[in-house]
Short mmCIF file of C-alpha atoms and ligand atoms in Angstrom, two decimals:
data_model
loop_
_atom_site.label_atom_id
_atom_site.label_comp_id
_atom_site.label_asym_id
_atom_site.label_seq_id
_atom_site.Cartn_x
_atom_site.Cartn_y
_atom_site.Cartn_z
CA MET A 856 65.11 119.13 151.56
CA LEU A 857 63.28 115.96 152.45
CA LEU A 858 62.41 112.95 150.28
CA THR A 859 60.53 110.03 151.78
CA ILE A 860 59.87 106.69 150.12
CA ARG A 861 57.23 104.43 151.60
CA THR A 862 56.22 100.89 150.79
CA THR A 863 53.52 98.55 152.07
CA HIS A 864 55.02 95.53 150.35
CA ARG A 865 55.34 92.82 153.01
CA PRO A 866 57.68 92.56 154.80
CA ALA A 867 58.01 96.29 154.29
CA THR A 868 61.37 96.45 156.05
CA ASP A 869 62.84 94.77 152.95
CA LEU A 870 63.04 98.35 151.73
CA GLY A 871 66.19 98.52 153.86
CA PHE A 872 67.77 95.69 151.83
CA LEU A 873 66.81 97.40 148.57
CA LEU A 874 68.29 100.71 149.67
CA HIS A 875 71.28 99.06 151.35
CA LYS A 876 70.51 101.08 154.47
CA ASN A 877 69.62 99.53 157.80
CA PRO A 878 66.18 100.74 159.04
CA ALA A 879 67.41 100.62 162.65
CA ARG A 880 70.07 103.28 162.22
CA VAL A 881 70.49 106.92 161.23
CA GLN A 882 73.32 107.27 158.75
CA SER A 883 75.01 110.39 157.39
CA PHE A 884 77.01 110.85 154.24
CA GLU A 885 79.32 113.71 153.32
CA GLN A 886 78.38 115.34 150.01
CA SER A 887 80.15 118.06 148.04
CA PHE A 888 77.30 120.42 148.91
CA GLY A 889 76.71 119.43 152.54
CA GLN A 890 75.36 116.38 154.34
CA ALA A 891 72.90 113.64 153.37
CA HIS A 892 71.14 111.78 156.18
CA VAL A 893 69.15 108.55 155.81
CA PHE A 894 66.72 107.37 158.47
CA TYR A 895 63.41 105.53 158.77
CA PRO A 896 60.47 107.33 160.43
CA GLU A 897 58.58 104.02 160.36
CA ALA A 898 59.79 100.46 159.91
CA SER A 899 57.37 97.60 160.48
CA ALA A 900 56.40 94.54 158.49
CA ASP A 901 53.32 96.38 157.18
CA ALA A 902 54.78 99.73 156.24
CA CYS A 903 58.25 101.15 155.99
CA THR A 904 59.34 104.68 155.14
CA ALA A 905 62.89 105.71 154.30
CA ALA A 906 63.79 109.38 154.50
CA LEU A 907 66.61 111.16 152.70
CA LEU A 908 67.30 114.53 154.25
CA LEU A 909 69.72 116.87 152.52
CA ASP A 910 71.40 119.53 154.53
CA VAL A 911 72.68 121.84 151.80
CA ASP A 912 75.27 124.28 153.07
CA ALA A 913 74.68 127.37 150.94
CA VAL A 914 77.51 129.32 152.55
CA ALA A 915 80.05 126.57 151.96
CA LEU A 916 78.91 126.34 148.36
CA VAL A 917 79.77 129.96 147.76
CA ARG A 918 83.05 129.79 149.67
CA GLY A 919 84.12 126.69 147.82
CA ARG A 920 82.97 128.31 144.55
CA ARG A 921 80.95 125.21 143.83
CA GLY A 922 77.88 127.18 142.92
CA PRO A 923 76.64 127.73 139.37
CA ALA A 924 79.14 129.38 137.07
CA GLY A 925 78.79 133.08 136.44
CA GLU A 926 77.46 134.15 139.79
CA GLY A 927 78.73 137.41 141.12
CA GLY A 928 79.11 138.33 144.74
CA THR A 929 75.39 138.90 145.14
CA LEU A 930 73.09 138.35 148.06
CA ALA A 931 71.39 135.66 145.99
CA GLN A 932 74.45 133.49 146.45
CA TYR A 933 73.70 133.31 150.15
CA VAL A 934 69.95 133.77 150.22
CA ASN A 935 68.26 131.34 147.84
CA ASP A 936 65.95 128.36 147.82
CA ARG A 937 68.62 125.72 147.17
CA PRO A 938 68.94 124.39 150.74
CA TYR A 939 65.20 123.78 151.03
CA VAL A 940 64.02 122.40 147.71
CA ALA A 941 64.51 119.29 145.62
CA SER A 942 66.97 120.09 142.86
CA SER A 943 69.94 118.54 141.06
CA PHE A 944 71.51 118.20 144.53
CA LEU A 945 68.89 115.56 145.21
CA SER A 946 69.88 113.68 142.04
CA VAL A 947 73.52 113.73 143.09
CA ALA A 948 72.57 112.45 146.55
CA ILE A 949 70.36 109.67 145.12
CA ALA A 950 73.25 108.51 142.93
CA SER A 951 75.78 108.58 145.74
CA VAL A 952 73.72 107.43 148.74
CA PHE A 953 71.35 105.04 146.94
CA GLY A 954 73.66 104.13 144.03
CA SER A 955 73.09 100.35 144.17
CA ALA A 956 69.33 100.77 144.45
CA LEU A 957 69.36 103.22 141.53
CA ALA A 958 71.25 100.67 139.43
CA GLY A 959 68.88 97.91 140.60
CA ARG A 960 71.37 95.83 142.56
CA SER A 961 70.71 94.03 145.84
CA LYS A 962 72.72 91.07 147.11
CA GLU A 963 70.19 90.17 149.80
CA ARG A 964 67.01 90.62 147.79
CA PRO A 965 67.88 90.10 144.09
CA ASP A 966 64.31 89.06 143.25
CA LEU A 967 62.76 92.08 144.86
CA VAL A 968 64.91 94.36 142.70
CA THR A 969 63.03 93.19 139.63
CA THR A 970 59.62 93.12 141.29
CA PRO A 971 57.28 96.10 141.09
CA ILE A 972 56.14 96.93 144.63
CA PRO A 973 53.72 99.56 145.93
CA LEU A 974 55.76 102.72 146.46
CA ARG A 975 54.95 106.28 147.44
CA ALA A 976 57.50 109.05 147.18
CA ARG A 977 56.90 112.37 148.84
CA ILE A 978 59.05 115.41 148.28
CA ALA A 979 58.49 118.19 150.77
CA VAL A 980 59.18 121.00 148.32
CA VAL A 981 59.79 120.88 144.59
CA PRO A 982 60.27 124.04 142.54
CA CYS A 983 58.23 123.36 139.45
CA ARG A 984 58.48 125.56 136.42
CA GLY A 985 55.22 124.85 134.61
CA GLY A 986 53.25 124.08 137.75
CA ALA A 987 51.28 121.03 138.78
CA GLU A 988 50.09 120.48 135.23
CA PHE A 989 53.65 120.01 133.98
CA LEU A 990 54.40 117.76 136.94
CA ARG A 991 51.52 115.51 135.88
CA ARG A 992 52.64 115.49 132.26
CA LEU A 993 56.00 114.15 133.43
CA PHE A 994 54.93 111.50 135.90
CA GLU A 995 51.49 110.28 134.81
CA PRO A 996 52.70 108.70 131.54
CA LEU A 997 55.14 106.70 133.67
CA GLY A 998 52.25 105.21 135.61
CA TYR A 999 52.23 107.28 138.80
CA ALA A 1000 49.25 108.75 140.58
CA VAL A 1001 50.31 112.34 141.24
CA THR A 1002 49.22 114.59 144.10
CA ALA A 1003 50.50 118.14 144.20
CA THR A 1004 49.84 120.70 146.91
CA SER A 1005 50.67 124.27 146.00
CA HIS A 1006 51.97 126.89 148.37
CA PRO A 1007 51.07 130.57 148.25
CA LEU A 1008 53.79 133.07 147.47
CA ASP A 1009 53.05 134.89 150.70
CA ILE A 1010 50.47 133.76 153.25
CA ALA A 1011 50.00 137.37 154.34
CA ASN A 1012 49.14 138.38 150.76
CA PRO A 1013 46.93 135.69 149.26
CA THR A 1014 46.14 137.86 146.23
CA TRP A 1015 49.70 137.37 145.02
CA GLY A 1016 48.72 133.82 144.16
CA ASP A 1017 50.72 130.60 144.30
CA SER A 1018 54.47 130.20 144.25
CA ARG A 1019 56.25 127.75 141.97
CA TYR A 1020 56.80 125.45 144.95
CA LEU A 1021 54.81 122.23 145.27
CA THR A 1022 54.64 119.43 147.77
CA VAL A 1023 54.56 116.33 145.63
CA GLU A 1024 53.41 112.76 146.17
CA LEU A 1025 53.91 110.05 143.57
CA SER A 1026 52.35 106.62 144.04
CA GLY A 1027 52.66 103.58 141.87
CA THR A 1028 53.57 99.94 141.71
CA LYS A 1029 57.13 100.16 140.50
CA ARG A 1030 60.53 98.69 140.89
CA LEU A 1031 62.43 100.83 143.38
CA SER A 1032 65.18 101.41 140.79
CA GLU A 1033 62.56 102.81 138.40
CA LEU A 1034 61.21 105.24 140.96
CA LEU A 1035 64.72 106.42 141.86
CA THR A 1036 65.65 106.77 138.19
CA HIS A 1037 62.54 108.80 137.43
CA LEU A 1038 63.27 111.11 140.36
CA TYR A 1039 66.94 111.31 139.41
CA VAL A 1040 66.15 112.52 135.89
CA LEU A 1041 62.94 114.44 136.41
CA VAL A 1042 63.51 116.48 139.59
CA PRO A 1043 66.09 118.73 137.87
CA VAL A 1044 63.74 118.86 134.87
CA LEU A 1045 60.95 120.25 137.07
CA ASP A 1046 63.35 122.72 138.63
CA ASP A 1047 64.84 123.61 135.22
CA GLU A 1048 68.19 124.45 136.74
CA LYS A 1049 71.42 122.58 137.54
CA HIS A 1050 74.11 123.32 140.03
CA TYR A 1051 76.91 122.13 137.79
CA TRP A 1052 78.17 122.64 134.28
CA VAL A 1053 76.34 120.56 131.72
CA GLY A 1054 78.53 119.08 128.98
CA SER A 1055 78.25 116.19 126.56
CA ASP A 1056 78.65 113.68 129.42
CA GLU A 1057 75.15 114.63 130.41
CA VAL A 1058 73.78 113.27 127.13
CA GLU A 1059 75.22 109.86 127.96
CA LYS A 1060 73.84 110.12 131.47
CA LEU A 1061 70.39 111.04 130.23
CA LEU A 1062 70.31 108.20 127.69
CA ARG A 1063 71.58 105.71 130.24
CA HIS A 1064 69.08 106.68 132.89
CA GLY A 1065 66.36 107.11 130.27
CA GLU A 1066 66.68 103.51 129.08
CA GLY A 1067 63.33 101.82 128.76
CA TRP A 1068 61.12 104.87 129.28
CA LEU A 1069 62.45 108.11 127.84
CA GLY A 1070 62.24 107.05 124.19
CA THR A 1071 58.49 106.68 124.36
CA HIS A 1072 57.74 109.46 126.86
CA PRO A 1073 55.40 112.06 125.30
CA GLU A 1074 57.44 114.87 126.92
CA ARG A 1075 60.84 113.52 125.85
CA GLU A 1076 61.75 116.73 123.95
CA THR A 1077 61.06 118.96 126.95
CA ILE A 1078 62.75 116.52 129.30
CA ALA A 1079 65.90 116.49 127.15
CA MET A 1080 65.73 120.26 126.69
CA ARG A 1081 65.58 120.99 130.38
CA TYR A 1082 67.85 118.14 131.49
CA LEU A 1083 70.52 119.40 129.12
CA CYS A 1084 70.01 123.00 130.22
CA HIS A 1085 68.62 124.17 126.87
CA GLN A 1086 71.85 123.51 125.00
CA ARG A 1087 70.40 122.89 121.57
CA SER A 1088 73.29 120.83 120.17
CA LEU A 1089 73.21 118.43 123.14
CA VAL A 1090 69.45 118.17 122.96
CA ASP A 1091 69.57 117.39 119.23
CA GLU A 1092 72.14 114.70 119.81
CA ALA A 1093 70.09 113.09 122.57
CA ILE A 1094 66.85 113.17 120.61
CA SER A 1095 68.40 111.85 117.40
CA ARG A 1096 69.73 108.85 119.30
CA LEU A 1097 66.41 108.05 120.92
CA VAL A 1098 65.10 105.98 118.04
CA VAL A 1099 63.20 103.99 120.58
CA ASP A 1100 64.14 102.90 124.04
CA GLU A 1101 66.62 100.34 125.20
CA ASP A 1102 66.32 97.31 127.40
CA PRO A 1103 68.82 97.57 130.24
CA SER A 1104 68.09 94.05 131.44
CA ILE A 1105 69.82 92.67 128.38
CA ASP A 1106 73.21 93.56 129.76
CA GLU A 1107 72.59 91.39 132.78
CA GLY A 1108 70.80 88.49 131.16
CA ALA A 1109 72.87 87.69 128.14
CA GLU A 1110 75.69 85.34 128.94
CA MET A 1111 75.95 83.15 125.95
CA PRO A 1112 78.76 80.76 125.27
CA GLY A 1113 78.93 77.89 127.71
CA GLY A 1114 75.25 78.46 128.44
CA ALA A 1115 72.34 76.20 127.75
CA GLU A 1116 72.18 77.04 124.07
CA THR A 1117 75.71 75.95 123.34
CA GLN A 1118 75.15 72.67 125.18
CA ILE A 1119 71.96 71.88 123.31
CA GLU A 1120 73.55 72.62 119.98
CA GLU A 1121 76.90 71.02 120.77
CA PRO A 1122 76.45 67.61 119.09
CA LEU A 1123 76.06 69.28 115.73
CA LYS A 1124 78.99 71.64 116.11
CA LEU A 1125 76.37 74.02 114.87
CA ASN A 1126 78.23 77.03 116.07
CA GLU A 1127 81.24 76.19 113.88
CA GLN A 1128 79.00 75.63 110.87
CA ARG A 1129 77.23 78.90 111.51
CA LEU A 1130 80.45 80.87 111.66
CA SER A 1131 81.81 79.21 108.53
CA THR A 1132 78.61 79.95 106.63
CA VAL A 1133 78.68 83.60 107.72
CA VAL A 1134 82.34 84.01 106.78
CA ALA A 1135 81.71 82.38 103.39
CA ALA A 1136 78.82 84.77 102.71
CA LEU A 1137 80.98 87.75 103.68
CA LYS A 1138 83.75 86.64 101.35
CA ALA A 1139 81.33 85.96 98.52
CA ALA A 1140 80.06 89.53 98.92
CA GLY A 1141 83.62 90.88 98.81
CA ALA A 1142 83.22 92.53 102.21
CA LYS A 1143 86.46 93.88 103.62
CA ARG A 1144 85.24 96.16 106.37
CA VAL A 1145 82.83 94.37 108.67
CA VAL A 1146 80.94 95.29 111.80
CA ASP A 1147 79.75 92.40 113.96
CA LEU A 1148 76.66 93.58 115.83
CA GLY A 1149 76.04 91.82 119.14
CA CYS A 1150 79.51 90.25 118.83
CA GLY A 1151 79.24 88.61 122.26
CA GLU A 1152 82.46 87.00 123.32
CA GLY A 1153 83.98 87.39 119.89
CA ARG A 1154 83.70 84.00 118.21
CA LEU A 1155 83.06 85.45 114.77
CA LEU A 1156 85.63 88.19 115.38
CA ARG A 1157 88.26 85.47 115.93
CA ARG A 1158 87.51 83.99 112.50
CA LEU A 1159 87.59 87.38 110.83
CA LEU A 1160 90.84 88.36 112.49
CA ASP A 1161 92.47 85.13 111.29
CA ASP A 1162 91.54 85.92 107.69
CA ARG A 1163 93.55 88.59 105.92
CA ASP A 1164 90.66 89.37 103.55
CA PHE A 1165 89.06 91.36 106.33
CA GLU A 1166 90.81 94.67 106.65
CA GLU A 1167 88.78 96.39 109.31
CA ILE A 1168 86.70 94.62 111.95
CA ILE A 1169 84.45 96.19 114.54
CA GLY A 1170 82.75 94.21 117.30
CA MET A 1171 79.84 95.88 119.05
CA ASP A 1172 77.86 94.67 122.01
CA VAL A 1173 75.63 96.06 124.73
CA SER A 1174 77.24 93.89 127.40
CA HIS A 1175 80.45 95.21 128.95
CA ARG A 1176 81.14 91.78 130.31
CA ALA A 1177 80.94 90.14 126.89
CA LEU A 1178 83.31 92.75 125.45
CA GLU A 1179 85.84 92.18 128.22
CA THR A 1180 85.76 88.45 127.54
CA ALA A 1181 86.08 89.07 123.81
CA SER A 1182 89.08 91.30 124.39
CA ALA A 1183 90.74 88.67 126.57
CA ARG A 1184 89.98 85.77 124.20
CA LEU A 1185 91.25 87.66 121.19
CA ARG A 1186 94.32 88.65 123.25
CA LEU A 1187 93.99 92.16 121.94
CA ASP A 1188 96.68 93.44 124.27
CA ARG A 1189 99.20 91.05 122.75
CA LEU A 1190 98.50 91.54 119.06
CA ALA A 1191 101.18 92.91 116.79
CA PRO A 1192 100.52 96.59 115.98
CA MET A 1193 99.39 95.92 112.40
CA GLN A 1194 96.92 93.31 113.57
CA ARG A 1195 95.78 95.44 116.45
CA GLU A 1196 94.82 98.21 114.04
CA ARG A 1197 92.46 95.93 112.17
CA ILE A 1198 90.09 95.38 115.05
CA ARG A 1199 88.13 97.50 117.49
CA LEU A 1200 85.54 96.64 120.15
CA ILE A 1201 82.88 99.18 120.92
CA HIS A 1202 80.16 99.32 123.51
CA GLY A 1203 76.74 100.25 122.24
CA SER A 1204 73.17 99.20 121.80
CA LEU A 1205 71.49 98.12 118.61
CA LEU A 1206 68.40 99.97 119.73
CA TYR A 1207 70.04 103.38 119.47
CA ARG A 1208 71.02 105.11 116.30
CA ASP A 1209 74.81 105.17 116.26
CA SER A 1210 76.99 107.04 113.75
CA ARG A 1211 79.92 104.73 114.54
CA LEU A 1212 78.12 101.97 112.63
CA THR A 1213 77.86 103.75 109.29
CA GLY A 1214 80.19 103.28 106.34
CA TYR A 1215 80.95 99.53 106.54
CA ASP A 1216 80.74 97.00 103.71
CA ALA A 1217 78.86 94.49 105.80
CA ALA A 1218 77.17 93.96 109.13
CA THR A 1219 76.71 90.58 110.75
CA VAL A 1220 73.98 89.95 113.31
CA VAL A 1221 74.59 86.40 114.50
CA GLU A 1222 72.06 84.95 116.95
CA VAL A 1223 71.11 88.36 118.30
CA VAL A 1224 67.58 89.32 117.18
CA GLU A 1225 65.98 86.60 119.27
CA HIS A 1226 67.44 88.35 122.34
CA LEU A 1227 65.46 91.54 121.63
CA ASP A 1228 62.01 92.15 123.04
CA PRO A 1229 59.54 92.09 120.12
CA PRO A 1230 58.40 95.71 120.71
CA ARG A 1231 62.04 96.80 120.37
CA LEU A 1232 62.58 95.09 117.02
CA ALA A 1233 61.29 98.17 115.20
CA ALA A 1234 64.11 100.26 116.66
CA PHE A 1235 66.67 97.59 115.76
CA GLU A 1236 65.37 97.47 112.17
CA ARG A 1237 65.80 101.22 111.68
CA VAL A 1238 69.18 101.35 113.42
CA VAL A 1239 70.63 98.65 111.17
CA PHE A 1240 68.75 98.96 107.87
CA GLU A 1241 68.03 102.69 107.76
CA PHE A 1242 70.86 104.38 109.66
CA ALA A 1243 73.89 102.02 109.58
CA ARG A 1244 72.80 100.81 106.14
CA PRO A 1245 75.79 98.69 105.05
CA ARG A 1246 75.88 97.14 101.58
CA VAL A 1247 75.37 93.63 103.00
CA ILE A 1248 73.64 92.47 106.18
CA ILE A 1249 73.96 88.87 107.28
CA LEU A 1250 71.59 87.79 109.99
CA THR A 1251 71.13 84.41 111.66
CA THR A 1252 68.54 83.18 114.15
CA PRO A 1253 67.33 79.76 115.39
CA ASN A 1254 64.71 77.90 113.39
CA ALA A 1255 62.04 77.07 115.97
CA GLU A 1256 60.71 74.19 113.88
CA TYR A 1257 63.97 72.31 114.36
CA ASN A 1258 63.65 72.24 118.17
CA VAL A 1259 61.65 68.98 118.05
CA ARG A 1260 64.84 67.29 116.79
CA TRP A 1261 66.66 68.05 120.05
CA PRO A 1262 65.84 65.36 122.58
CA THR A 1263 67.00 67.52 125.50
CA LEU A 1264 64.77 70.46 124.66
CA GLY A 1265 61.31 70.29 126.24
CA ALA A 1266 58.30 71.15 124.08
CA GLY A 1267 57.52 74.84 124.01
CA THR A 1268 60.91 75.89 125.40
CA TYR A 1269 63.60 78.00 123.79
CA ARG A 1270 67.21 77.11 123.22
CA HIS A 1271 68.42 79.75 125.68
CA LYS A 1272 66.76 81.35 128.69
CA ASP A 1273 67.38 84.84 127.35
CA HIS A 1274 65.62 84.21 124.02
CA ARG A 1275 62.51 86.35 123.74
CA PHE A 1276 61.21 84.38 120.77
CA GLU A 1277 62.27 81.81 118.21
CA TRP A 1278 60.86 81.97 114.70
CA THR A 1279 59.68 79.30 112.29
CA ARG A 1280 61.03 79.51 108.75
CA ASP A 1281 57.87 81.25 107.59
CA GLN A 1282 57.93 83.79 110.36
CA PHE A 1283 61.57 84.62 109.76
CA GLN A 1284 61.23 84.82 105.99
CA ASN A 1285 58.13 86.98 106.13
CA TRP A 1286 59.84 89.38 108.52
CA ALA A 1287 63.00 89.49 106.43
CA ARG A 1288 61.15 89.98 103.13
CA ALA A 1289 59.11 92.84 104.52
CA LEU A 1290 62.30 94.47 105.80
CA ALA A 1291 63.98 94.06 102.45
CA VAL A 1292 61.11 95.75 100.65
CA ARG A 1293 60.88 98.55 103.19
CA PHE A 1294 64.57 99.41 103.17
CA ALA A 1295 65.45 98.57 99.54
CA TYR A 1296 67.50 95.40 99.99
CA ASP A 1297 67.39 92.08 98.17
CA VAL A 1298 67.24 89.07 100.43
CA ARG A 1299 68.12 85.39 100.05
CA PHE A 1300 67.97 82.61 102.62
CA VAL A 1301 70.65 80.07 103.41
CA PRO A 1302 70.22 77.01 105.65
CA VAL A 1303 72.87 76.47 108.32
CA GLY A 1304 73.40 72.89 109.50
CA SER A 1305 71.71 69.86 107.99
CA ASP A 1306 68.51 70.82 106.18
CA ASP A 1307 65.93 68.40 107.60
CA PRO A 1308 63.26 67.53 105.00
CA GLN A 1309 60.44 68.13 107.47
CA VAL A 1310 61.56 70.83 109.85
CA GLY A 1311 64.38 72.55 107.96
CA PRO A 1312 67.85 73.47 109.28
CA PRO A 1313 68.67 74.24 112.93
CA THR A 1314 69.75 77.78 112.09
CA GLN A 1315 68.33 80.06 109.44
CA MET A 1316 70.31 82.80 107.78
CA ALA A 1317 69.28 85.78 105.65
CA VAL A 1318 71.69 87.65 103.41
CA PHE A 1319 70.47 91.13 102.56
CA THR A 1320 72.11 93.07 99.78
CA ARG A 1321 71.38 96.76 99.29
CA THR A 1322 69.69 97.43 95.97
CA GLN A 1323 70.26 101.19 95.75
CA THR A 1324 73.73 102.38 96.61
CA ASN A 1325 72.84 106.04 96.81
CA VAL A 1326 70.18 105.90 99.52
N1 SAH B 1036 77.05 86.99 117.98
C1 SAH B 1036 77.57 86.30 119.13
C2 SAH B 1036 76.74 86.47 120.40
C3 SAH B 1036 75.30 86.09 120.30
S1 SAH B 1036 74.48 86.20 121.86
C4 SAH B 1036 77.74 84.84 118.84
O1 SAH B 1036 77.19 84.34 117.87
O2 SAH B 1036 78.45 84.19 119.59
C5 SAH B 1036 73.61 87.70 121.72
C6 SAH B 1036 74.47 88.88 121.97
O3 SAH B 1036 73.70 90.03 121.64
C7 SAH B 1036 74.90 89.05 123.42
O4 SAH B 1036 76.30 89.22 123.49
C8 SAH B 1036 74.16 90.28 123.87
O5 SAH B 1036 74.88 91.04 124.81
C9 SAH B 1036 73.99 91.03 122.57
N2 SAH B 1036 72.89 91.98 122.58
C10 SAH B 1036 71.64 91.80 123.06
N3 SAH B 1036 70.91 92.92 122.91
C11 SAH B 1036 71.71 93.83 122.34
C12 SAH B 1036 71.56 95.19 121.96
N4 SAH B 1036 70.41 95.82 122.15
N5 SAH B 1036 72.59 95.83 121.40
C13 SAH B 1036 73.77 95.18 121.19
N6 SAH B 1036 73.99 93.91 121.55
C14 SAH B 1036 72.98 93.24 122.12
#
């Protein structure tokens, strides 16, 4: 089984830094199913090709009983296509041999990781159930030019027609991590077979690797179906959670407290005022069980924990790092048992439907929406207002009009580098009113910080209250 990846991005040998594999050497890696070798058939400044060769040991697989469950002692155990074709073994090898590149990490070339570069992947043989047409339906919507060469079933008997084996070339201007992710997920989908038992972990894996592209892929049903080996309950779970796609870059980009935003806002102690206003609104609404969405490092959670009115508190964030900091700041490991039971931190994304978020009195979304890419707002809206659907939703966001009052903030810039937008009062209120109508909530607006007669308050807050309790 041979996969080659070629780039003409200059200097092309940077491919070695992206893959964390030196172009000057041949390297071999032990795998559960045999050996993986990495080498470079060409490596110049103009063009560089990395090759991943899998030497699948079919005999060892049978001996070690690592083959698919349910096989008897048949000849097919020993004589099959697995050593020669791209299959789920390739995905396993990509994850283990090119793990950093798959995750989009490179110490030496961090900028190149996020830069689309011209790439061409060639897989010597791919078993493709559904033929070249299915192959195109998988890769063309992702922006690849696809070339497929079919191979006859038997060259001595051309009338038998073509086999299900294709030689495949995919070209596109992509980030290397994207290309590897697409291969990782879609090669087993083409093959429609997996060498290991598929359980619910695979749903998480599919959603994680599908971030940013699977939610909008026209073949997402078939991809999930085949990736999850036709297990209907797993497929249903995966599909129901794909409201829209997720932005993986958020996890990396969103360090908040101590960052530029806090410094700009510092003189006003705006953050303290914001938290007090949110807590007051929660208390006025009689909320006892609260979920803080995009809780960050837990500043609001601290306030809630210190107030006995709040009986159950959940903090949710997409960033593992933020949750770890929150856990440390709240000293969760040192809380008395009764206190400890009141609070829970969960990892999740506001762009995926999540049953753990249903059934709370109130949700708070403090300084989070402006971190979402505008095309993803629609998913956020449904996740919070349609699926989680708490009685009260309290949402804050910067008021862009106020920025002129901050001497340190240049014209046309945002308060934080990770902000995707900042809204004027009109923009925010129009958005919030439309949401309220669409999802049957009432909405009122509360200024946070001093309400400037010309430009309004530095932070704007909307309090949504559900109008129909039975929907
Ligand atoms: N509410 C906190 C943090 C605000 S910063 C506070 O006021 O201090 C924005 C937070 O939103 C970050 O912690 C970021 O990780 C989180 N976030 C961004 N996109 C998210 C998503 N899709 N799902 C969940 N959290 C997200």
